Amino acid sequence: MNQAMKTIEGWYSLHDFRNIDWPKWKAATEAQREQALSEFKALLNKWELVEENKQGSHTVYTVAGQKADLMFMILRPTMKEIIEVKTEFNKTLLADYTKPAYSYVSVIEKSSYSQLAANPFEDPAMRAKLYPSIPKTEYICFYPMSKLRGDKTNWFMLPMEERKRLMFEHIGTGKPYSEQVKRIVTGSVGLDDYEWGVSLFCDDALQFKKLIYDTRFDEVSAVYGIFGSFFIGNLLTQDQINQFFQI
């Protein structure tokens, strides 16, 4: 049997995509809309306290294109808390004016393709990667992906050393972008339909295109990569909420 790559895990992650029911929102009274937004902001303030106590992180984005209107990215210590956060939003008045568009459940993952400390949980740099605060950049690019398991070309049948070589090449291609583009990689084997979720963060959305185009020429992507839908979002801060929902 081929050797599995060892991983260490951090916080659980939920990417929750919603469409706004704009006709229903427009039909609501001004008082109903104000109440819904007030309650939503109170919920965000509650999430802020969680983040201040280093027990999770969150961001909200408006989404480009027609795949969704809003994207929530939520990090929490346990799967139970991820479910609670989703349910908490679903019980709000604002949720009555939204429709689920897509979701992705995963957990922050670091593999031994990279050098790990003897006790990675005591390494401050590794802890920052396993339990991060989501970067508050202008833009996010999220996409799920898997590795090919074809009859003749199968990532999971490659020897460990070959997989390491391909991943180091892939990591090297992305290094020139590391100052501009931050990333959080989450594992989803057994948790969702793909095997990994990739969240990229940057203040210049064009850098997503450049980075992903360059890495497409890596063998690990060109031969073994299977990609889901790409979602591009723009950070939605609390002081921008009223303007976004204004009729």
PDB file of C-alpha atoms in Angstrom:
ATOM      1  CA  MET A   1       0.000   0.000   0.000  1.00  0.00           C
ATOM      2  CA  ASN A   2       1.296   3.456  -0.880  1.00  0.00           C
ATOM      3  CA  GLN A   3       2.277   5.744   1.977  1.00  0.00           C
ATOM      4  CA  ALA A   4      -0.237   8.407   3.061  1.00  0.00           C
ATOM      5  CA  MET A   5       0.998  11.918   3.792  1.00  0.00           C
ATOM      6  CA  LYS A   6       0.646  12.833   7.461  1.00  0.00           C
ATOM      7  CA  THR A   7      -1.297  16.000   8.245  1.00  0.00           C
ATOM      8  CA  ILE A   8      -1.956  18.199  11.248  1.00  0.00           C
ATOM      9  CA  GLU A   9      -5.209  20.093  11.573  1.00  0.00           C
ATOM     10  CA  GLY A  10      -6.294  23.390  13.069  1.00  0.00           C
ATOM     11  CA  TRP A  11      -9.605  25.210  13.068  1.00  0.00           C
ATOM     12  CA  TYR A  12     -12.659  24.013  11.157  1.00  0.00           C
ATOM     13  CA  SER A  13     -13.848  26.140   8.262  1.00  0.00           C
ATOM     14  CA  LEU A  14     -17.169  26.992   6.633  1.00  0.00           C
ATOM     15  CA  HIS A  15     -17.556  28.890   3.366  1.00  0.00           C
ATOM     16  CA  ASP A  16     -21.261  29.799   3.219  1.00  0.00           C
ATOM     17  CA  PHE A  17     -22.623  31.382   0.029  1.00  0.00           C
ATOM     18  CA  ARG A  18     -25.999  33.140  -0.099  1.00  0.00           C
ATOM     19  CA  ASN A  19     -28.141  34.769  -2.733  1.00  0.00           C
ATOM     20  CA  ILE A  20     -30.255  37.743  -1.683  1.00  0.00           C
ATOM     21  CA  ASP A  21     -33.959  37.483  -2.493  1.00  0.00           C
ATOM     22  CA  TRP A  22     -34.005  41.040  -3.795  1.00  0.00           C
ATOM     23  CA  PRO A  23     -37.734  41.120  -4.735  1.00  0.00           C
ATOM     24  CA  LYS A  24     -38.639  40.021  -1.196  1.00  0.00           C
ATOM     25  CA  TRP A  25     -36.168  42.525   0.281  1.00  0.00           C
ATOM     26  CA  LYS A  26     -37.627  45.356  -1.796  1.00  0.00           C
ATOM     27  CA  ALA A  27     -41.152  44.364  -0.757  1.00  0.00           C
ATOM     28  CA  ALA A  28     -40.273  44.597   2.953  1.00  0.00           C
ATOM     29  CA  THR A  29     -41.077  47.750   4.863  1.00  0.00           C
ATOM     30  CA  GLU A  30     -38.288  50.122   5.810  1.00  0.00           C
ATOM     31  CA  ALA A  31     -38.784  49.147   9.464  1.00  0.00           C
ATOM     32  CA  GLN A  32     -38.441  45.435   8.616  1.00  0.00           C
ATOM     33  CA  ARG A  33     -35.247  46.053   6.663  1.00  0.00           C
ATOM     34  CA  GLU A  34     -33.773  48.168   9.452  1.00  0.00           C
ATOM     35  CA  GLN A  35     -34.600  45.499  12.028  1.00  0.00           C
ATOM     36  CA  ALA A  36     -33.019  42.767   9.886  1.00  0.00           C
ATOM     37  CA  LEU A  37     -29.799  44.745   9.400  1.00  0.00           C
ATOM     38  CA  SER A  38     -29.625  45.762  13.058  1.00  0.00           C
ATOM     39  CA  GLU A  39     -29.934  42.133  14.131  1.00  0.00           C
ATOM     40  CA  PHE A  40     -27.315  41.082  11.551  1.00  0.00           C
ATOM     41  CA  LYS A  41     -24.833  43.678  12.820  1.00  0.00           C
ATOM     42  CA  ALA A  42     -25.402  42.483  16.384  1.00  0.00           C
ATOM     43  CA  LEU A  43     -24.528  38.967  15.261  1.00  0.00           C
ATOM     44  CA  LEU A  44     -21.354  40.235  13.577  1.00  0.00           C
ATOM     45  CA  ASN A  45     -20.423  42.036  16.808  1.00  0.00           C
ATOM     46  CA  LYS A  46     -20.862  38.740  18.660  1.00  0.00           C
ATOM     47  CA  TRP A  47     -18.528  37.061  16.159  1.00  0.00           C
ATOM     48  CA  GLU A  48     -16.035  39.892  16.668  1.00  0.00           C
ATOM     49  CA  LEU A  49     -15.854  39.054  20.380  1.00  0.00           C
ATOM     50  CA  VAL A  50     -15.101  35.435  19.471  1.00  0.00           C
ATOM     51  CA  GLU A  51     -12.260  36.642  17.252  1.00  0.00           C
ATOM     52  CA  GLU A  52     -10.909  38.983  19.932  1.00  0.00           C
ATOM     53  CA  ASN A  53     -10.784  36.010  22.317  1.00  0.00           C
ATOM     54  CA  LYS A  54      -8.780  34.014  19.719  1.00  0.00           C
ATOM     55  CA  GLN A  55     -11.515  31.385  19.405  1.00  0.00           C
ATOM     56  CA  GLY A  56     -12.165  31.780  15.700  1.00  0.00           C
ATOM     57  CA  SER A  57     -12.308  34.237  12.838  1.00  0.00           C
ATOM     58  CA  HIS A  58     -14.789  35.420  10.230  1.00  0.00           C
ATOM     59  CA  THR A  59     -15.181  37.622   7.176  1.00  0.00           C
ATOM     60  CA  VAL A  60     -18.082  38.626   4.928  1.00  0.00           C
ATOM     61  CA  TYR A  61     -17.743  39.354   1.210  1.00  0.00           C
ATOM     62  CA  THR A  62     -19.898  40.453  -1.685  1.00  0.00           C
ATOM     63  CA  VAL A  63     -19.450  38.073  -4.612  1.00  0.00           C
ATOM     64  CA  ALA A  64     -18.695  38.896  -8.247  1.00  0.00           C
ATOM     65  CA  GLY A  65     -20.747  37.162 -10.935  1.00  0.00           C
ATOM     66  CA  GLN A  66     -24.055  35.337 -10.559  1.00  0.00           C
ATOM     67  CA  LYS A  67     -22.975  32.369  -8.413  1.00  0.00           C
ATOM     68  CA  ALA A  68     -23.893  34.157  -5.161  1.00  0.00           C
ATOM     69  CA  ASP A  69     -24.365  37.584  -3.605  1.00  0.00           C
ATOM     70  CA  LEU A  70     -22.689  37.043  -0.244  1.00  0.00           C
ATOM     71  CA  MET A  71     -19.893  34.807   1.051  1.00  0.00           C
ATOM     72  CA  PHE A  72     -19.226  34.104   4.712  1.00  0.00           C
ATOM     73  CA  MET A  73     -15.924  32.515   5.715  1.00  0.00           C
ATOM     74  CA  ILE A  74     -16.016  31.212   9.270  1.00  0.00           C
ATOM     75  CA  LEU A  75     -13.278  29.534  11.340  1.00  0.00           C
ATOM     76  CA  ARG A  76     -14.036  27.800  14.643  1.00  0.00           C
ATOM     77  CA  PRO A  77     -12.280  25.296  16.953  1.00  0.00           C
ATOM     78  CA  THR A  78     -14.879  22.521  16.517  1.00  0.00           C
ATOM     79  CA  MET A  79     -17.289  21.215  13.906  1.00  0.00           C
ATOM     80  CA  LYS A  80     -20.103  21.697  16.425  1.00  0.00           C
ATOM     81  CA  GLU A  81     -19.353  25.424  16.573  1.00  0.00           C
ATOM     82  CA  ILE A  82     -19.318  25.637  12.771  1.00  0.00           C
ATOM     83  CA  ILE A  83     -22.830  24.160  12.726  1.00  0.00           C
ATOM     84  CA  GLU A  84     -23.927  26.517  15.509  1.00  0.00           C
ATOM     85  CA  VAL A  85     -22.699  29.569  13.582  1.00  0.00           C
ATOM     86  CA  LYS A  86     -24.589  28.494  10.456  1.00  0.00           C
ATOM     87  CA  THR A  87     -27.744  27.870  12.487  1.00  0.00           C
ATOM     88  CA  GLU A  88     -27.326  31.171  14.316  1.00  0.00           C
ATOM     89  CA  PHE A  89     -27.377  33.067  11.032  1.00  0.00           C
ATOM     90  CA  ASN A  90     -30.269  30.991   9.679  1.00  0.00           C
ATOM     91  CA  LYS A  91     -32.370  32.123  12.638  1.00  0.00           C
ATOM     92  CA  THR A  92     -31.858  35.821  11.873  1.00  0.00           C
ATOM     93  CA  LEU A  93     -34.392  37.986  10.080  1.00  0.00           C
ATOM     94  CA  LEU A  94     -31.876  38.704   7.334  1.00  0.00           C
ATOM     95  CA  ALA A  95     -31.620  34.986   6.546  1.00  0.00           C
ATOM     96  CA  ASP A  96     -35.318  35.069   5.602  1.00  0.00           C
ATOM     97  CA  TYR A  97     -34.293  37.269   2.665  1.00  0.00           C
ATOM     98  CA  THR A  98     -31.522  34.923   1.492  1.00  0.00           C
ATOM     99  CA  LYS A  99     -31.317  31.592  -0.300  1.00  0.00           C
ATOM    100  CA  PRO A 100     -28.406  29.149   0.074  1.00  0.00           C
ATOM    101  CA  ALA A 101     -26.220  29.097  -3.047  1.00  0.00           C
ATOM    102  CA  TYR A 102     -23.278  26.867  -2.060  1.00  0.00           C
ATOM    103  CA  SER A 103     -21.300  25.807   0.991  1.00  0.00           C
ATOM    104  CA  TYR A 104     -17.994  24.166   1.728  1.00  0.00           C
ATOM    105  CA  VAL A 105     -16.973  22.458   4.973  1.00  0.00           C
ATOM    106  CA  SER A 106     -13.325  21.708   5.722  1.00  0.00           C
ATOM    107  CA  VAL A 107     -10.539  22.030   8.292  1.00  0.00           C
ATOM    108  CA  ILE A 108      -7.257  23.934   8.131  1.00  0.00           C
ATOM    109  CA  GLU A 109      -4.589  21.445   7.141  1.00  0.00           C
ATOM    110  CA  LYS A 110      -0.804  21.399   7.057  1.00  0.00           C
ATOM    111  CA  SER A 111       0.981  18.409   5.561  1.00  0.00           C
ATOM    112  CA  SER A 112       4.474  17.029   5.971  1.00  0.00           C
ATOM    113  CA  TYR A 113       5.294  18.033   2.394  1.00  0.00           C
ATOM    114  CA  SER A 114       6.662  21.016   4.306  1.00  0.00           C
ATOM    115  CA  GLN A 115       9.074  20.606   7.186  1.00  0.00           C
ATOM    116  CA  LEU A 116       7.184  20.343  10.481  1.00  0.00           C
ATOM    117  CA  ALA A 117       8.587  21.027  13.921  1.00  0.00           C
ATOM    118  CA  ALA A 118       8.933  18.116  16.349  1.00  0.00           C
ATOM    119  CA  ASN A 119       5.876  19.489  18.159  1.00  0.00           C
ATOM    120  CA  PRO A 120       4.173  21.777  15.609  1.00  0.00           C
ATOM    121  CA  PHE A 121       1.527  22.922  18.099  1.00  0.00           C
ATOM    122  CA  GLU A 122       4.273  24.563  20.189  1.00  0.00           C
ATOM    123  CA  ASP A 123       5.777  26.345  17.173  1.00  0.00           C
ATOM    124  CA  PRO A 124       4.378  29.944  17.129  1.00  0.00           C
ATOM    125  CA  ALA A 125       4.675  30.195  13.331  1.00  0.00           C
ATOM    126  CA  MET A 126       2.793  26.934  12.830  1.00  0.00           C
ATOM    127  CA  ARG A 127       0.129  27.850  15.383  1.00  0.00           C
ATOM    128  CA  ALA A 128      -0.475  31.083  13.463  1.00  0.00           C
ATOM    129  CA  LYS A 129      -1.126  28.989  10.357  1.00  0.00           C
ATOM    130  CA  LEU A 130      -3.367  26.471  12.087  1.00  0.00           C
ATOM    131  CA  TYR A 131      -5.379  29.067  14.037  1.00  0.00           C
ATOM    132  CA  PRO A 132      -5.236  32.201  11.856  1.00  0.00           C
ATOM    133  CA  SER A 133      -7.145  35.422  11.759  1.00  0.00           C
ATOM    134  CA  ILE A 134      -8.586  35.609   8.246  1.00  0.00           C
ATOM    135  CA  PRO A 135      -6.721  38.352   6.321  1.00  0.00           C
ATOM    136  CA  LYS A 136      -8.897  41.446   5.920  1.00  0.00           C
ATOM    137  CA  THR A 137      -7.727  42.145   2.376  1.00  0.00           C
ATOM    138  CA  GLU A 138      -9.974  43.706  -0.265  1.00  0.00           C
ATOM    139  CA  TYR A 139     -10.511  40.432  -2.146  1.00  0.00           C
ATOM    140  CA  ILE A 140     -10.808  36.689  -1.654  1.00  0.00           C
ATOM    141  CA  CYS A 141     -10.568  33.934  -4.259  1.00  0.00           C
ATOM    142  CA  PHE A 142     -11.982  30.606  -3.103  1.00  0.00           C
ATOM    143  CA  TYR A 143     -12.054  27.327  -4.993  1.00  0.00           C
ATOM    144  CA  PRO A 144     -12.301  23.628  -4.103  1.00  0.00           C
ATOM    145  CA  MET A 145     -10.015  21.085  -5.739  1.00  0.00           C
ATOM    146  CA  SER A 146      -9.091  17.404  -5.796  1.00  0.00           C
ATOM    147  CA  LYS A 147      -6.276  15.270  -7.170  1.00  0.00           C
ATOM    148  CA  LEU A 148      -6.903  12.942 -10.141  1.00  0.00           C
ATOM    149  CA  ARG A 149      -7.565   9.274  -9.455  1.00  0.00           C
ATOM    150  CA  GLY A 150      -7.780   7.995 -13.022  1.00  0.00           C
ATOM    151  CA  ASP A 151      -7.182   4.451 -14.223  1.00  0.00           C
ATOM    152  CA  LYS A 152      -3.718   5.306 -15.571  1.00  0.00           C
ATOM    153  CA  THR A 153      -2.925   8.648 -13.908  1.00  0.00           C
ATOM    154  CA  ASN A 154      -3.564   8.497 -10.170  1.00  0.00           C
ATOM    155  CA  TRP A 155      -2.054  10.977  -7.698  1.00  0.00           C
ATOM    156  CA  PHE A 156      -2.640   8.648  -4.760  1.00  0.00           C
ATOM    157  CA  MET A 157      -0.636   5.851  -6.357  1.00  0.00           C
ATOM    158  CA  LEU A 158       2.497   7.960  -6.797  1.00  0.00           C
ATOM    159  CA  PRO A 159       5.409   7.195  -4.441  1.00  0.00           C
ATOM    160  CA  MET A 160       5.816   9.593  -1.525  1.00  0.00           C
ATOM    161  CA  GLU A 161       9.063  11.071  -2.865  1.00  0.00           C
ATOM    162  CA  GLU A 162       7.485  11.829  -6.246  1.00  0.00           C
ATOM    163  CA  ARG A 163       4.551  13.583  -4.612  1.00  0.00           C
ATOM    164  CA  LYS A 164       6.977  15.617  -2.506  1.00  0.00           C
ATOM    165  CA  ARG A 165       8.951  16.640  -5.587  1.00  0.00           C
ATOM    166  CA  LEU A 166       5.840  17.785  -7.419  1.00  0.00           C
ATOM    167  CA  MET A 167       4.533  19.711  -4.423  1.00  0.00           C
ATOM    168  CA  PHE A 168       7.862  21.472  -3.810  1.00  0.00           C
ATOM    169  CA  GLU A 169       7.840  22.538  -7.475  1.00  0.00           C
ATOM    170  CA  HIS A 170       4.293  23.836  -7.038  1.00  0.00           C
ATOM    171  CA  ILE A 171       5.180  25.727  -3.853  1.00  0.00           C
ATOM    172  CA  GLY A 172       8.193  27.259  -5.601  1.00  0.00           C
ATOM    173  CA  THR A 173       6.026  28.637  -8.411  1.00  0.00           C
ATOM    174  CA  GLY A 174       3.853  30.463  -5.910  1.00  0.00           C
ATOM    175  CA  LYS A 175       6.678  31.955  -3.819  1.00  0.00           C
ATOM    176  CA  PRO A 176       7.071  35.174  -5.907  1.00  0.00           C
ATOM    177  CA  TYR A 177       3.440  35.992  -5.049  1.00  0.00           C
ATOM    178  CA  SER A 178       3.692  35.227  -1.328  1.00  0.00           C
ATOM    179  CA  GLU A 179       4.049  38.870  -0.247  1.00  0.00           C
ATOM    180  CA  GLN A 180       0.933  39.990  -2.126  1.00  0.00           C
ATOM    181  CA  VAL A 181      -1.236  36.887  -1.924  1.00  0.00           C
ATOM    182  CA  LYS A 182      -1.910  35.139   1.388  1.00  0.00           C
ATOM    183  CA  ARG A 183      -3.569  31.737   1.519  1.00  0.00           C
ATOM    184  CA  ILE A 184      -5.412  29.365   3.814  1.00  0.00           C
ATOM    185  CA  VAL A 185      -5.571  25.749   2.641  1.00  0.00           C
ATOM    186  CA  THR A 186      -8.206  23.504   4.177  1.00  0.00           C
ATOM    187  CA  GLY A 187      -8.657  19.757   3.917  1.00  0.00           C
ATOM    188  CA  SER A 188     -12.065  18.297   3.181  1.00  0.00           C
ATOM    189  CA  VAL A 189     -11.544  14.561   2.591  1.00  0.00           C
ATOM    190  CA  GLY A 190     -14.573  12.956   4.212  1.00  0.00           C
ATOM    191  CA  LEU A 191     -16.087  16.382   4.963  1.00  0.00           C
ATOM    192  CA  ASP A 192     -17.204  17.663   1.537  1.00  0.00           C
ATOM    193  CA  ASP A 193     -17.294  16.807  -2.160  1.00  0.00           C
ATOM    194  CA  TYR A 194     -13.727  17.854  -2.987  1.00  0.00           C
ATOM    195  CA  GLU A 195     -10.488  17.080  -1.164  1.00  0.00           C
ATOM    196  CA  TRP A 196      -9.153  20.588  -0.454  1.00  0.00           C
ATOM    197  CA  GLY A 197     -10.390  24.159  -0.330  1.00  0.00           C
ATOM    198  CA  VAL A 198      -8.066  27.008  -1.255  1.00  0.00           C
ATOM    199  CA  SER A 199      -8.730  30.549  -0.006  1.00  0.00           C
ATOM    200  CA  LEU A 200      -6.479  33.262  -1.451  1.00  0.00           C
ATOM    201  CA  PHE A 201      -6.409  36.838  -0.114  1.00  0.00           C
ATOM    202  CA  CYS A 202      -5.086  39.946  -1.849  1.00  0.00           C
ATOM    203  CA  ASP A 203      -5.733  43.679  -2.330  1.00  0.00           C
ATOM    204  CA  ASP A 204      -5.394  43.333  -6.115  1.00  0.00           C
ATOM    205  CA  ALA A 205      -7.753  40.744  -7.635  1.00  0.00           C
ATOM    206  CA  LEU A 206      -5.635  40.530 -10.796  1.00  0.00           C
ATOM    207  CA  GLN A 207      -2.922  38.755  -8.804  1.00  0.00           C
ATOM    208  CA  PHE A 208      -5.242  35.756  -8.397  1.00  0.00           C
ATOM    209  CA  LYS A 209      -5.309  35.305 -12.170  1.00  0.00           C
ATOM    210  CA  LYS A 210      -1.540  35.647 -12.499  1.00  0.00           C
ATOM    211  CA  LEU A 211      -0.758  33.232  -9.661  1.00  0.00           C
ATOM    212  CA  ILE A 212      -3.236  30.558 -10.724  1.00  0.00           C
ATOM    213  CA  TYR A 213      -2.211  30.833 -14.383  1.00  0.00           C
ATOM    214  CA  ASP A 214       1.465  30.332 -13.507  1.00  0.00           C
ATOM    215  CA  THR A 215       0.765  27.328 -11.288  1.00  0.00           C
ATOM    216  CA  ARG A 216      -1.375  25.681 -13.985  1.00  0.00           C
ATOM    217  CA  PHE A 217       1.888  24.863 -15.791  1.00  0.00           C
ATOM    218  CA  ASP A 218       3.161  22.880 -12.800  1.00  0.00           C
ATOM    219  CA  GLU A 219       2.864  19.146 -13.372  1.00  0.00           C
ATOM    220  CA  VAL A 220       0.903  18.708 -10.163  1.00  0.00           C
ATOM    221  CA  SER A 221      -1.849  20.994 -11.538  1.00  0.00           C
ATOM    222  CA  ALA A 222      -1.573  20.240 -15.265  1.00  0.00           C
ATOM    223  CA  VAL A 223      -1.713  16.464 -14.835  1.00  0.00           C
ATOM    224  CA  TYR A 224      -3.347  15.819 -11.466  1.00  0.00           C
ATOM    225  CA  GLY A 225      -5.441  18.891 -10.614  1.00  0.00           C
ATOM    226  CA  ILE A 226      -9.261  18.805 -10.640  1.00  0.00           C
ATOM    227  CA  PHE A 227     -10.825  22.188  -9.900  1.00  0.00           C
ATOM    228  CA  GLY A 228     -14.313  23.183  -8.817  1.00  0.00           C
ATOM    229  CA  SER A 229     -15.975  26.562  -9.250  1.00  0.00           C
ATOM    230  CA  PHE A 230     -14.021  29.733  -8.485  1.00  0.00           C
ATOM    231  CA  PHE A 231     -15.610  32.447  -6.346  1.00  0.00           C
ATOM    232  CA  ILE A 232     -14.279  36.015  -6.158  1.00  0.00           C
ATOM    233  CA  GLY A 233     -15.415  38.222  -3.295  1.00  0.00           C
ATOM    234  CA  ASN A 234     -14.922  41.822  -2.161  1.00  0.00           C
ATOM    235  CA  LEU A 235     -14.636  42.478   1.582  1.00  0.00           C
ATOM    236  CA  LEU A 236     -17.869  43.794   3.125  1.00  0.00           C
ATOM    237  CA  THR A 237     -17.183  45.721   6.329  1.00  0.00           C
ATOM    238  CA  GLN A 238     -19.854  46.641   8.848  1.00  0.00           C
ATOM    239  CA  ASP A 239     -19.880  50.275   7.773  1.00  0.00           C
ATOM    240  CA  GLN A 240     -20.618  49.170   4.178  1.00  0.00           C
ATOM    241  CA  ILE A 241     -23.581  46.935   5.027  1.00  0.00           C
ATOM    242  CA  ASN A 242     -26.283  49.625   4.850  1.00  0.00           C
ATOM    243  CA  GLN A 243     -25.059  50.802   1.461  1.00  0.00           C
ATOM    244  CA  PHE A 244     -25.016  47.257   0.053  1.00  0.00           C
ATOM    245  CA  PHE A 245     -28.604  46.591   1.163  1.00  0.00           C
ATOM    246  CA  GLN A 246     -29.918  50.061   0.357  1.00  0.00           C
ATOM    247  CA  ILE A 247     -32.969  50.142  -1.926  1.00  0.00           C
TER     248      ILE A 247
END
